[in-house]
CSV table of C-alpha atoms in Angstrom, one decimal:
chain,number,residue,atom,x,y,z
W,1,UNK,CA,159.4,248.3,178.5
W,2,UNK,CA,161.2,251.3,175.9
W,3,UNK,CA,160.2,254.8,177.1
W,4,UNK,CA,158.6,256.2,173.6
W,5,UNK,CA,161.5,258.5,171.9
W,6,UNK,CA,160.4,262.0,173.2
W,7,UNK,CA,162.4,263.2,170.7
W,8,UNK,CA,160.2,265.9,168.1
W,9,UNK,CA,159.0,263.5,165.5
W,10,UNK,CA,161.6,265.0,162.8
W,11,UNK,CA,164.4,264.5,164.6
W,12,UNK,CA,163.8,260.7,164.7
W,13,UNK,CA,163.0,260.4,161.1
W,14,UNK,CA,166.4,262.1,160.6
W,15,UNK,CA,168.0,260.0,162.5
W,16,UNK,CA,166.5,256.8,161.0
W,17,UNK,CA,167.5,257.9,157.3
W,18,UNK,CA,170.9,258.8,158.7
W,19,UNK,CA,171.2,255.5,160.0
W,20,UNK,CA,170.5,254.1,155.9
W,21,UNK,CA,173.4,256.4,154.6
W,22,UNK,CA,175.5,255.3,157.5
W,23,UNK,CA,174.9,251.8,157.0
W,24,UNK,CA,175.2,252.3,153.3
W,25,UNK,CA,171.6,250.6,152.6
W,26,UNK,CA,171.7,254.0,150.9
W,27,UNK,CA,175.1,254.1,149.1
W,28,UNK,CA,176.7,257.1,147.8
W,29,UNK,CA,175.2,258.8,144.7
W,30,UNK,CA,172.1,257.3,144.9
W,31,UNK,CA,168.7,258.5,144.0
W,32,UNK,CA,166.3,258.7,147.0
W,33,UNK,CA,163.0,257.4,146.9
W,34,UNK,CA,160.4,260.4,145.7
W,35,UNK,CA,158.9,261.8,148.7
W,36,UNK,CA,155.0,261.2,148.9
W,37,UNK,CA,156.3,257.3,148.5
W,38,UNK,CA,159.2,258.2,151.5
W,39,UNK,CA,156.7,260.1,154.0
W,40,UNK,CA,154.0,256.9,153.1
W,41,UNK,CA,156.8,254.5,154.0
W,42,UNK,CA,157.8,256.2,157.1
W,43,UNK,CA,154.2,256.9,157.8
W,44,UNK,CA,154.7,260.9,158.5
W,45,UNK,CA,153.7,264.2,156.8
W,46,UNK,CA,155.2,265.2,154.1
W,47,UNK,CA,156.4,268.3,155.8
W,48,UNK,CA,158.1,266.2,158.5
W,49,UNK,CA,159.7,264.5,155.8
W,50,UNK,CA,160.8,267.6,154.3
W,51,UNK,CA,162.1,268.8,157.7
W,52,UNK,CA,164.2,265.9,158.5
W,53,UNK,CA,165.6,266.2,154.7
W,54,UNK,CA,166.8,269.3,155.5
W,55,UNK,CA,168.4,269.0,158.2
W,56,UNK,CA,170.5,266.0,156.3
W,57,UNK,CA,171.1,268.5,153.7
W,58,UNK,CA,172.5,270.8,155.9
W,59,UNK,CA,174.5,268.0,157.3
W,60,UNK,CA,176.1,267.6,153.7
W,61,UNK,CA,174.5,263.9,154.0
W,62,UNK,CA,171.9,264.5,150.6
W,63,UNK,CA,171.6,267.0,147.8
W,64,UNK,CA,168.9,268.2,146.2
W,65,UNK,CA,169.0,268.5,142.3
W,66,UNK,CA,167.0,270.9,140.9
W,67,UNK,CA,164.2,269.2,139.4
W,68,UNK,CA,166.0,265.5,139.4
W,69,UNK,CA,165.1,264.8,143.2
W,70,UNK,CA,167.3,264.1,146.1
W,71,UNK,CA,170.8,262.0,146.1
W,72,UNK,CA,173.1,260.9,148.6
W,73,UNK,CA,176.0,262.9,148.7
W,74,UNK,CA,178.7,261.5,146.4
W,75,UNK,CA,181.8,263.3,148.4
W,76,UNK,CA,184.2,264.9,146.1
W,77,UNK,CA,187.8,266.4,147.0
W,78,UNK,CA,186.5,269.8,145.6
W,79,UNK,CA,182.9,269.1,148.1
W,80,UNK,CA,186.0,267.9,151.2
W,81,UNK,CA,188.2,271.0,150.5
W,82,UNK,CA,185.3,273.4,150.3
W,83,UNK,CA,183.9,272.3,153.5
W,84,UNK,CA,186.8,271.1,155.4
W,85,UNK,CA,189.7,272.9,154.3
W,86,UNK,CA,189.7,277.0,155.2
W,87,UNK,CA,193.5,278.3,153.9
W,88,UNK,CA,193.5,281.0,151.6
W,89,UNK,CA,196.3,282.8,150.4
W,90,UNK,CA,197.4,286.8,151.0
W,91,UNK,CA,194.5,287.7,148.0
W,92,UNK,CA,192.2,285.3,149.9
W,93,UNK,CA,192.0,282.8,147.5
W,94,UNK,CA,191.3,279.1,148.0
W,95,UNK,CA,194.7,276.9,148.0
W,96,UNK,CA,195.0,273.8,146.0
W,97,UNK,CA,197.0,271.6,148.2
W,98,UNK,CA,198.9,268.8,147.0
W,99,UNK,CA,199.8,266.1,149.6
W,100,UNK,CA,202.6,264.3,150.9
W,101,UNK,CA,202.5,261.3,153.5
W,102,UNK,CA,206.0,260.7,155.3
W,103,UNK,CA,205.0,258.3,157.3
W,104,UNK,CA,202.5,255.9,159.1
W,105,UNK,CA,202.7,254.3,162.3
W,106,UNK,CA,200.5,252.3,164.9
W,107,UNK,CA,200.7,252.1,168.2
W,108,UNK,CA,198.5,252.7,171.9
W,109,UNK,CA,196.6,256.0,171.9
W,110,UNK,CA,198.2,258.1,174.6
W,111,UNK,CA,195.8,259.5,177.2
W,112,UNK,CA,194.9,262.9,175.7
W,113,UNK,CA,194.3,260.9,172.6
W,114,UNK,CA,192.4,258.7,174.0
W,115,UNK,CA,190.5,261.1,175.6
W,116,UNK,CA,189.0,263.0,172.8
W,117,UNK,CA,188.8,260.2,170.3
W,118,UNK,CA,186.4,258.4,173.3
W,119,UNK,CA,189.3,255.5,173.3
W,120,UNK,CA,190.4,253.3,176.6
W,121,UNK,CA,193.2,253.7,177.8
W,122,UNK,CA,195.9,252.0,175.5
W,123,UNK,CA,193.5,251.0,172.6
W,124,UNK,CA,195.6,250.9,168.8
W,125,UNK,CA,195.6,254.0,166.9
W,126,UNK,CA,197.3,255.4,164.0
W,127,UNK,CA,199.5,258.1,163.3
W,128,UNK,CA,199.9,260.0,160.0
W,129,UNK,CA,202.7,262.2,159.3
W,130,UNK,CA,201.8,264.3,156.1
W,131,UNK,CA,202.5,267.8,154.6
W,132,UNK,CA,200.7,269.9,152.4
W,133,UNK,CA,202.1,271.7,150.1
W,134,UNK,CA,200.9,274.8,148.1
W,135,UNK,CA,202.3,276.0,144.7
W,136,UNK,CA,205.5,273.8,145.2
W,137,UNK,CA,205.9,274.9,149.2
W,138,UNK,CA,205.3,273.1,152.3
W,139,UNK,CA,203.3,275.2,154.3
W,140,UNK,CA,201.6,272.4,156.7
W,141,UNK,CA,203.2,270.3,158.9
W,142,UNK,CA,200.3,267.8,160.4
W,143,UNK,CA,200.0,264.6,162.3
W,144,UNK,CA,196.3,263.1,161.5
W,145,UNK,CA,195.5,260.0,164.3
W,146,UNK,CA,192.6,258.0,163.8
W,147,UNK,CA,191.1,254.6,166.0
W,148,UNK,CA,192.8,251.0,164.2
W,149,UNK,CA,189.7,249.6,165.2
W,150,UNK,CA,187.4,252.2,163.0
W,151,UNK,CA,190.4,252.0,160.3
W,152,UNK,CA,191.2,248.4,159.7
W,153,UNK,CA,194.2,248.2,157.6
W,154,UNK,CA,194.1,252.0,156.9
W,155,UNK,CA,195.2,251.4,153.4
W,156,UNK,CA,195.9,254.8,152.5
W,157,UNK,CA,196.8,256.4,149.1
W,158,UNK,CA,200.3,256.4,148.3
W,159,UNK,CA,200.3,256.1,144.9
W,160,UNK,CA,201.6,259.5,143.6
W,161,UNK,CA,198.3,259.5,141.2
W,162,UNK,CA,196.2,259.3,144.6
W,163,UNK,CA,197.6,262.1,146.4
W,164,UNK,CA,195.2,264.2,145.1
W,165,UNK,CA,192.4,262.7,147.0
W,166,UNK,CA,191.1,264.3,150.0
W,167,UNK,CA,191.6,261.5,152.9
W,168,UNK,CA,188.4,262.2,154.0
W,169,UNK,CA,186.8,261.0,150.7
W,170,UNK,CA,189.1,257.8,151.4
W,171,UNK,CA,187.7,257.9,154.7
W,172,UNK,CA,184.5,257.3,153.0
W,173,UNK,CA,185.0,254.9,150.3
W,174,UNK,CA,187.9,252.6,152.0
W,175,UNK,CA,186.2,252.5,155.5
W,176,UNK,CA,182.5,253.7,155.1
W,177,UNK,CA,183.4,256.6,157.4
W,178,UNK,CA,181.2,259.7,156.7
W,179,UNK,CA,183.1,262.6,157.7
W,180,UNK,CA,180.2,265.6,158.7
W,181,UNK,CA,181.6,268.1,160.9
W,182,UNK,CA,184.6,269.4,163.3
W,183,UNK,CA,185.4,271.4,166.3
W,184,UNK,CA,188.9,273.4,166.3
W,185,UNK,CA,191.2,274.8,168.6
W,186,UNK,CA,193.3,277.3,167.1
W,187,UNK,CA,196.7,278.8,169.1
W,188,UNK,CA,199.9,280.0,167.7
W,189,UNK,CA,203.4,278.2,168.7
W,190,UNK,CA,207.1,278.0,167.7
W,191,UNK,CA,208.5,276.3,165.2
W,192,UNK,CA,210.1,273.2,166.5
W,193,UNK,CA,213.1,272.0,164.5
W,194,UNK,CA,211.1,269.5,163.1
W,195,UNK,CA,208.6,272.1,161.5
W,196,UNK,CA,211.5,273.8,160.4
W,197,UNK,CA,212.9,271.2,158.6
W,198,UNK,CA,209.3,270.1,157.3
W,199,UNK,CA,208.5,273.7,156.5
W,200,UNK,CA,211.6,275.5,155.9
W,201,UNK,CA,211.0,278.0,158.4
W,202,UNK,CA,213.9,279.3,160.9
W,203,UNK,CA,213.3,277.5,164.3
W,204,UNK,CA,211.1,279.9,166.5
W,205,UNK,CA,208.9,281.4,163.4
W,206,UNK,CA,205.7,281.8,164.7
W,207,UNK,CA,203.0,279.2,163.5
W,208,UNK,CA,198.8,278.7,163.3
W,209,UNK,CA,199.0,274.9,165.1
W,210,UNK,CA,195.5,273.8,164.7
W,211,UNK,CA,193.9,271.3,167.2
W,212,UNK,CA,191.0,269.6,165.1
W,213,UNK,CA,188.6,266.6,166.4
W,214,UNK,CA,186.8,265.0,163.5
W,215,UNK,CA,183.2,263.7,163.7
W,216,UNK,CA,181.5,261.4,161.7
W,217,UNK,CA,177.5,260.9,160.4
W,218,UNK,CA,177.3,259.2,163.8
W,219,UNK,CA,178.4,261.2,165.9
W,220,UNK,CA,181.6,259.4,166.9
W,221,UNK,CA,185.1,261.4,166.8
W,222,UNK,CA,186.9,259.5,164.3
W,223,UNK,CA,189.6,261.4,163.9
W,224,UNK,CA,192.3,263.9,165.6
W,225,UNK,CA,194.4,266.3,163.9
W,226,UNK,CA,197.3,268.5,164.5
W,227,UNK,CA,198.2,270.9,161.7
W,228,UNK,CA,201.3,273.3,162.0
W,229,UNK,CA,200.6,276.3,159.2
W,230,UNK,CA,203.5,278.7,158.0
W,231,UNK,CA,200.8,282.1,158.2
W,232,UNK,CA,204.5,283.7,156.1
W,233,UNK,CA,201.8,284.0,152.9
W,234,UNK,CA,198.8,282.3,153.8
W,235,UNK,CA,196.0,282.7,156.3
W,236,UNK,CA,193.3,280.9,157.9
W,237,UNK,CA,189.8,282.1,157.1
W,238,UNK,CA,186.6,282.1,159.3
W,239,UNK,CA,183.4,283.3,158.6
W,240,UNK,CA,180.5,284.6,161.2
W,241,UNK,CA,177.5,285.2,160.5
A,1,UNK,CA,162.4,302.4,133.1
A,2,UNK,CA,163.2,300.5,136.4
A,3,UNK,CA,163.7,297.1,135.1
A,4,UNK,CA,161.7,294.5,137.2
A,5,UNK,CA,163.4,293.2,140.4
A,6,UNK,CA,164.9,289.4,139.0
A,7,UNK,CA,165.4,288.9,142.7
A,8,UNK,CA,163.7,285.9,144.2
A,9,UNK,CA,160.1,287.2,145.9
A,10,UNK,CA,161.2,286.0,149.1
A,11,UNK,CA,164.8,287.9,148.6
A,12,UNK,CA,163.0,291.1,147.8
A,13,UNK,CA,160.3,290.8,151.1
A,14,UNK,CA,163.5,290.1,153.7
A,15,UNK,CA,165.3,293.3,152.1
A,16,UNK,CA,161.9,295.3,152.7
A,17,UNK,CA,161.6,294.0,156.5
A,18,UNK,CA,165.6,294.1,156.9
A,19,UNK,CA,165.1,298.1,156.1
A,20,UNK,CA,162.8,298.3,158.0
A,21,UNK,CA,165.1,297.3,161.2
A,22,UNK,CA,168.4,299.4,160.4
A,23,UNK,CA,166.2,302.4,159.4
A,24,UNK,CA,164.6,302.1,163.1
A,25,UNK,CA,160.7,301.9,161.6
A,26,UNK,CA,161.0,298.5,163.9
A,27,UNK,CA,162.7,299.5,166.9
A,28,UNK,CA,164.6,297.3,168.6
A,29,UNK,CA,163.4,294.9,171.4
A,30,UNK,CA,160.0,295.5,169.3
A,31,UNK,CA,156.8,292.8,168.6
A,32,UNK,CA,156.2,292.5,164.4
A,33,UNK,CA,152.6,292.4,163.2
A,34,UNK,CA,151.2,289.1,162.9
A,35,UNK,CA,152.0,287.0,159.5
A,36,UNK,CA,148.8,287.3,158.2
A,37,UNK,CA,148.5,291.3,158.7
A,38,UNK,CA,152.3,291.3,157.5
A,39,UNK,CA,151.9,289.0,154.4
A,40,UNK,CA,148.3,290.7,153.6
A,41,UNK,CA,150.7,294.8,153.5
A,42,UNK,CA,152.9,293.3,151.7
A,43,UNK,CA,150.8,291.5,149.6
A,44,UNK,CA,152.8,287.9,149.5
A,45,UNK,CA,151.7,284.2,150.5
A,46,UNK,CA,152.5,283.1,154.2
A,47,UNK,CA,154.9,280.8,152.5
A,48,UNK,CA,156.9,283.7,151.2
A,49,UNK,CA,156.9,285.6,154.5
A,50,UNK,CA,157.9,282.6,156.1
A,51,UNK,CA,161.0,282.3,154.1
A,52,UNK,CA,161.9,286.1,154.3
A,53,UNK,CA,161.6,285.5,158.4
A,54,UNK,CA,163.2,282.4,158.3
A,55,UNK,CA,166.3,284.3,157.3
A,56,UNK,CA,166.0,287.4,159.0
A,57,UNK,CA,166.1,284.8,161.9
A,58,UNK,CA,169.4,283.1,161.0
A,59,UNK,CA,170.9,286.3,160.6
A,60,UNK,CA,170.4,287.4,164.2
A,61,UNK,CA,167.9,290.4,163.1
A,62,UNK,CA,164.6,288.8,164.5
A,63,UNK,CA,163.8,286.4,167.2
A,64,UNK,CA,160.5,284.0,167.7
A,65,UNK,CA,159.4,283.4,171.2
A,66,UNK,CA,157.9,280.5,171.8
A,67,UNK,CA,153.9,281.3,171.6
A,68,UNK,CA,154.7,284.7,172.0
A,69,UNK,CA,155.0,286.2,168.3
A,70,UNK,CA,158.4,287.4,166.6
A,71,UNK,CA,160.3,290.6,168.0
A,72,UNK,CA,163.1,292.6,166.5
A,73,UNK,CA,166.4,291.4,168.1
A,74,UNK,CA,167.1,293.1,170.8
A,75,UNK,CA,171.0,292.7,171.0
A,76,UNK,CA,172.6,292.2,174.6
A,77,UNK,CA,176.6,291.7,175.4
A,78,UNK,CA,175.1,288.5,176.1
A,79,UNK,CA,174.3,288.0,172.8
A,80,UNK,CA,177.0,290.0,170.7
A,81,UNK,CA,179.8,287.4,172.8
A,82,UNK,CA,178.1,284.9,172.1
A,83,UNK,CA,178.2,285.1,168.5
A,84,UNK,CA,181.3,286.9,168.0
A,85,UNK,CA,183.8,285.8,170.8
A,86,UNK,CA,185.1,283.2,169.9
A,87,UNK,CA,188.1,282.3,172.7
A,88,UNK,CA,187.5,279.5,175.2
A,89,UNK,CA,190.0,278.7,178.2
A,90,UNK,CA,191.8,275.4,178.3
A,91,UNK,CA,189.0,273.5,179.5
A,92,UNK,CA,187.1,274.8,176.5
A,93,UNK,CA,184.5,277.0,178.1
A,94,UNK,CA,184.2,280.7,177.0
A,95,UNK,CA,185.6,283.4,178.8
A,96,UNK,CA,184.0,286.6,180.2
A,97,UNK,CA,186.3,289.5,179.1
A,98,UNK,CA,186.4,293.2,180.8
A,99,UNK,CA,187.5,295.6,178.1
A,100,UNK,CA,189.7,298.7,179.1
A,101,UNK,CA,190.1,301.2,176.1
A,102,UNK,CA,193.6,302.6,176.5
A,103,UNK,CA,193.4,305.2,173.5
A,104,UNK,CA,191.1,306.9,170.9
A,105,UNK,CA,192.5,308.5,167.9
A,106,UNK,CA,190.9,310.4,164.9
A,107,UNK,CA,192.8,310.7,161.5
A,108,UNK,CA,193.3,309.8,157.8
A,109,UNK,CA,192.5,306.0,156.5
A,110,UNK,CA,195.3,304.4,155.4
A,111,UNK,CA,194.9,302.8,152.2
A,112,UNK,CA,194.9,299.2,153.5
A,113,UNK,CA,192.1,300.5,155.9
A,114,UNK,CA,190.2,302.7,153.1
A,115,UNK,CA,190.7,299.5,151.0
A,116,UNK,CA,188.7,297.2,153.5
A,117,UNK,CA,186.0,299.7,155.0
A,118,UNK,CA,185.6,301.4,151.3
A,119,UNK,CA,186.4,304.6,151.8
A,120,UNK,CA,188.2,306.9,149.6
A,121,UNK,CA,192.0,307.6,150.4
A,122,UNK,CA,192.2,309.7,153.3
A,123,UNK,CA,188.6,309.9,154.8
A,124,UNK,CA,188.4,310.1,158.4
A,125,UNK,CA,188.6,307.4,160.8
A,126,UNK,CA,188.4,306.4,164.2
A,127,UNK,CA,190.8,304.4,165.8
A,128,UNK,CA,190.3,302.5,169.5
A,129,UNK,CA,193.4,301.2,171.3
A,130,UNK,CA,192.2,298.5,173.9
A,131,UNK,CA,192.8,295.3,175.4
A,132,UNK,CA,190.9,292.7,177.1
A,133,UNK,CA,191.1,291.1,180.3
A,134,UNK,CA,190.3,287.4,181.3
A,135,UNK,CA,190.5,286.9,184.7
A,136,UNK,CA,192.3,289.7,186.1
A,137,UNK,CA,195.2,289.1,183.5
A,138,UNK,CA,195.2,291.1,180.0
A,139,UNK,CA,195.3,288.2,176.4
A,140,UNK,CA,193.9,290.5,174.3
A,141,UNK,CA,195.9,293.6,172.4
A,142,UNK,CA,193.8,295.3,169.8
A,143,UNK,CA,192.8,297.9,167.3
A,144,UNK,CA,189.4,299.0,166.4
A,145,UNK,CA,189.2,301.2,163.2
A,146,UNK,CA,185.9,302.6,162.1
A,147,UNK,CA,184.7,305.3,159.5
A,148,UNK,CA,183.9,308.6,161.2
A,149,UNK,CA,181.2,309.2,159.0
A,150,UNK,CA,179.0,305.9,160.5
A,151,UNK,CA,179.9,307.0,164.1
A,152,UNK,CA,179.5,310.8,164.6
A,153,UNK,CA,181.6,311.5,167.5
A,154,UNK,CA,181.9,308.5,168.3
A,155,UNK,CA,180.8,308.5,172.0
A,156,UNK,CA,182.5,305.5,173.6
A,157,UNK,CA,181.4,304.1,177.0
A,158,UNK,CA,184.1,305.2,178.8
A,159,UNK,CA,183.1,305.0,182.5
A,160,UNK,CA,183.7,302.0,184.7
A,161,UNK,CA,180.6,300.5,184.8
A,162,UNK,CA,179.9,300.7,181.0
A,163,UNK,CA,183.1,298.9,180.6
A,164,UNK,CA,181.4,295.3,180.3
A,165,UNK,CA,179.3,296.6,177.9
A,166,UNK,CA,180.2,295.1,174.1
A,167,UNK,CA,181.0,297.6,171.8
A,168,UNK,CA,178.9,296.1,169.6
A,169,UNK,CA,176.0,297.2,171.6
A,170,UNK,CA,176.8,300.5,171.6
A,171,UNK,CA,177.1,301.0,168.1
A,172,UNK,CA,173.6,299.8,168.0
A,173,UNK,CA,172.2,302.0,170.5
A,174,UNK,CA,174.3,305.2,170.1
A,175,UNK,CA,175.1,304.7,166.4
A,176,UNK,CA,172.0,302.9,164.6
A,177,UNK,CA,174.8,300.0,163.6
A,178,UNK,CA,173.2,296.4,163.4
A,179,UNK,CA,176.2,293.9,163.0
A,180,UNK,CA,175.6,291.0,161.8
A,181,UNK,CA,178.4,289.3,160.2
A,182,UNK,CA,182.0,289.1,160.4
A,183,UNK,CA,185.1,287.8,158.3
A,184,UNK,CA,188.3,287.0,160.0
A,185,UNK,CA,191.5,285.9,158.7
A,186,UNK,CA,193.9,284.4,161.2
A,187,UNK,CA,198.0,284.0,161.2
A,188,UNK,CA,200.5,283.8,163.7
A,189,UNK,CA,202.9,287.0,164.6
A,190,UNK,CA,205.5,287.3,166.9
A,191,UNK,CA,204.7,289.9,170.1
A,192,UNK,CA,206.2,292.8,169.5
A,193,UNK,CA,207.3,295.8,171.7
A,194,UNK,CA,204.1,297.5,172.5
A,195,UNK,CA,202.3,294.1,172.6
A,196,UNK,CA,204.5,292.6,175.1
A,197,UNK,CA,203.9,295.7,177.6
A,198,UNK,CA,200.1,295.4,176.9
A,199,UNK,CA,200.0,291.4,178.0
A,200,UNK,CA,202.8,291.4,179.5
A,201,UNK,CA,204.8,288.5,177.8
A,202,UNK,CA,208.4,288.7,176.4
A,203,UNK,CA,208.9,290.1,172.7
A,204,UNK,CA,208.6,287.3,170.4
A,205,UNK,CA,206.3,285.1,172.0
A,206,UNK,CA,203.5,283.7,169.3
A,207,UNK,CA,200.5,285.4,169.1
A,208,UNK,CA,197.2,284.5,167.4
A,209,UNK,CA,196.6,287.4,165.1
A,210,UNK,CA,193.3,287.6,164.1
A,211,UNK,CA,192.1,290.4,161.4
A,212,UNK,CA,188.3,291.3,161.4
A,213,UNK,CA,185.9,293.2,158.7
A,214,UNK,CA,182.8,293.2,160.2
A,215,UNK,CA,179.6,293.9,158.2
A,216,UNK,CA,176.0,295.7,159.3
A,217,UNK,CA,172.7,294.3,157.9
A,218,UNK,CA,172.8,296.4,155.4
A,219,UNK,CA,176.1,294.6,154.4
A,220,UNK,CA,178.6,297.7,154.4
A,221,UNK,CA,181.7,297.5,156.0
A,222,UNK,CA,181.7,298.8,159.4
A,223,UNK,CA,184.7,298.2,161.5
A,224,UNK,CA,188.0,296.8,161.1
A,225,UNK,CA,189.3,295.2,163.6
A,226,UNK,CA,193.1,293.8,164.4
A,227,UNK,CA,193.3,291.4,167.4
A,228,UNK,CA,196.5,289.7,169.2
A,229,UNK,CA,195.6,286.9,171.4
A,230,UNK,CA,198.2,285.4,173.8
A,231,UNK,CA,197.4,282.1,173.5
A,232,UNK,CA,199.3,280.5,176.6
A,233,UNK,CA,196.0,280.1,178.0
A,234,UNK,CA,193.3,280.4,175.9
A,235,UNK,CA,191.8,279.2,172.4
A,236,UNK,CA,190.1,280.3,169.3
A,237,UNK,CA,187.6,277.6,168.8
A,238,UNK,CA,186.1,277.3,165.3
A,239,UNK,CA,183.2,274.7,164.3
A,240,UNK,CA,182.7,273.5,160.7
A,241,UNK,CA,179.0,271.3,159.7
């Protein structure tokens, strides 16, 4: 016999609409069903209903449009960037980055890899080598590693015209992977001579390396990231509140 | 003639209840009226209360209990560490810092400091030299700038036993200060001479710099504040949903 969900009543229905955008029964960009219908459908209040939405919304899974209803999130590189992406420069502006992939690679996940992306021991992952680059200048050195079996094929974008994209919106449309939130380690280092030669830098110049796990609507890490940024004229922005 | 507030109703009750917390009307640690006495004075629907609440809440400025009715935050070390401290040792759990002010200074702002705190050129400051210590060994160098004319005398917990004590909670209790948000923007620096005899690694070894404006809930700018973590053995950690 199941033991009844003791979860609050909210929390499943979240869960059970997250489990529609996840699956992509709701695909991205479309309309949800008005609410009184929803809440019938479900059979629960309309302010559990509304509860549950907003905790998607704060997810970044819907949006609400004022006075059109409620849509799945259609994720943009601007929506990525915003969310995802905290460099600013000395004035503390937002970066544009451009992107540049140097090379892909598959292979066993080593043990710390394996570790936080929830692998066994050996299972196929693979490696990204990329730079940023902002107003014509490297300043990001990073390695991105993701699970083969969550990427099939990985068929990222190399055409020049694609760099623009965000990989997480490719994440999304190429392998129905729903980026929602990270946790970050930030430390500084050296400059190794291959940041140097990515970046430019003398060997030793001190760096912001950034240790990122990845998490998707599911929960699952999908993704590990090391980025190596050249603080020279840019900084890394947090705010608390 | 005044023109008519265009704020949003619920807007205009929080910044009537917020005032009511920094001018010390609420005290700290106090019980607010009930919702329906509260929304009744201020002559608003529950609905709009509950919104104004809602984000007094978020911002740390109110607490519910459980049953028990809602209470002016009544900010611990606890509490402050919690939502400012951000470092966490290799294993990723936070760290209990002791704090030993080395040096307190009084002088001119310099224009980069007048320029983030507001002031005009050359109005009187406080600066605090400290560092703090994880574990018996000291990762922390930093600088604490505030405006003389927010903290009259400025009279820091200096004895022993007030050392664990965040500063944050004394410029509550001494000062009438309510900090509630922060904004930080991190590089990486190389250890210089005065940092290496503070943490006692060699000159030039990477450092996390981190460079804080933190704001009180009345959203002036209250202290500045220039960190060096060694980062050998500890983290920043950063979340992003």
């Amino acid at each position: 016999m199941r033991r009844p969900d003791a979860r609050p009543l909210y929390v499943q229905v979240e869960a059970i609409l997250n489990a529609r955008i996840v699956s992509g029964d709701w695909k991205s960009g479309q309309a949800l069903p008005a609410e009184p219908e929803l809440a019938a459908e479900l059979g629960v209040s309309a302010g559990t209903l509304r509860r549950a939405l907003a905790r998607l919304e704060q997810r970044h899974l819907i949006e609400r449009r004022q006075g059109r209803g409620t849509y799945v999130t259609q994720q943009t590189s601007e929506q990525a960037l915003g969310q995802f992406f905290r460099v600013r420069n000395l004035a503390g502006m937002p970066v544009e980055p451009e992107t540049l992939i140097t090379g892909v690679a598959t292979g066993p996940a080593t043990e710390e890899e394996g570790a936080k992306l929830r692998l066994q021991p050996g299972e196929t992952v693979h490696r990204i080598e990329r730079s940023r680059v902002f107003e014509g200048e490297p300043r990001i050195a990073e390695q991105i590693i993701v699970p083969a079996a969550l990427f099939p094929g990985l068929s990222l974008p190399l055409a020049p015209a694609q760099l623009a994209t965000e990989i997480y919106v490719h994440y999304r449309n190429a392998h129905g992977i729903i980026v929602v939130q990270a946790e970050e380690n930030l430390s500084a280092t050296a400059a190794s001579e291959a940041d140097s030669a990515v970046l430019g830098c003398a060997v030793g110049t001190p760096l912001l390396l950034i240790e990122r796990v990845t998490f998707d609507a599911a929960g699952r890490p999908v993704e590990l990231r090391v980025s190596r940024l050249d603080t020279r004229s840019h900084r890394y922005a947090v705010e608390i509140a």
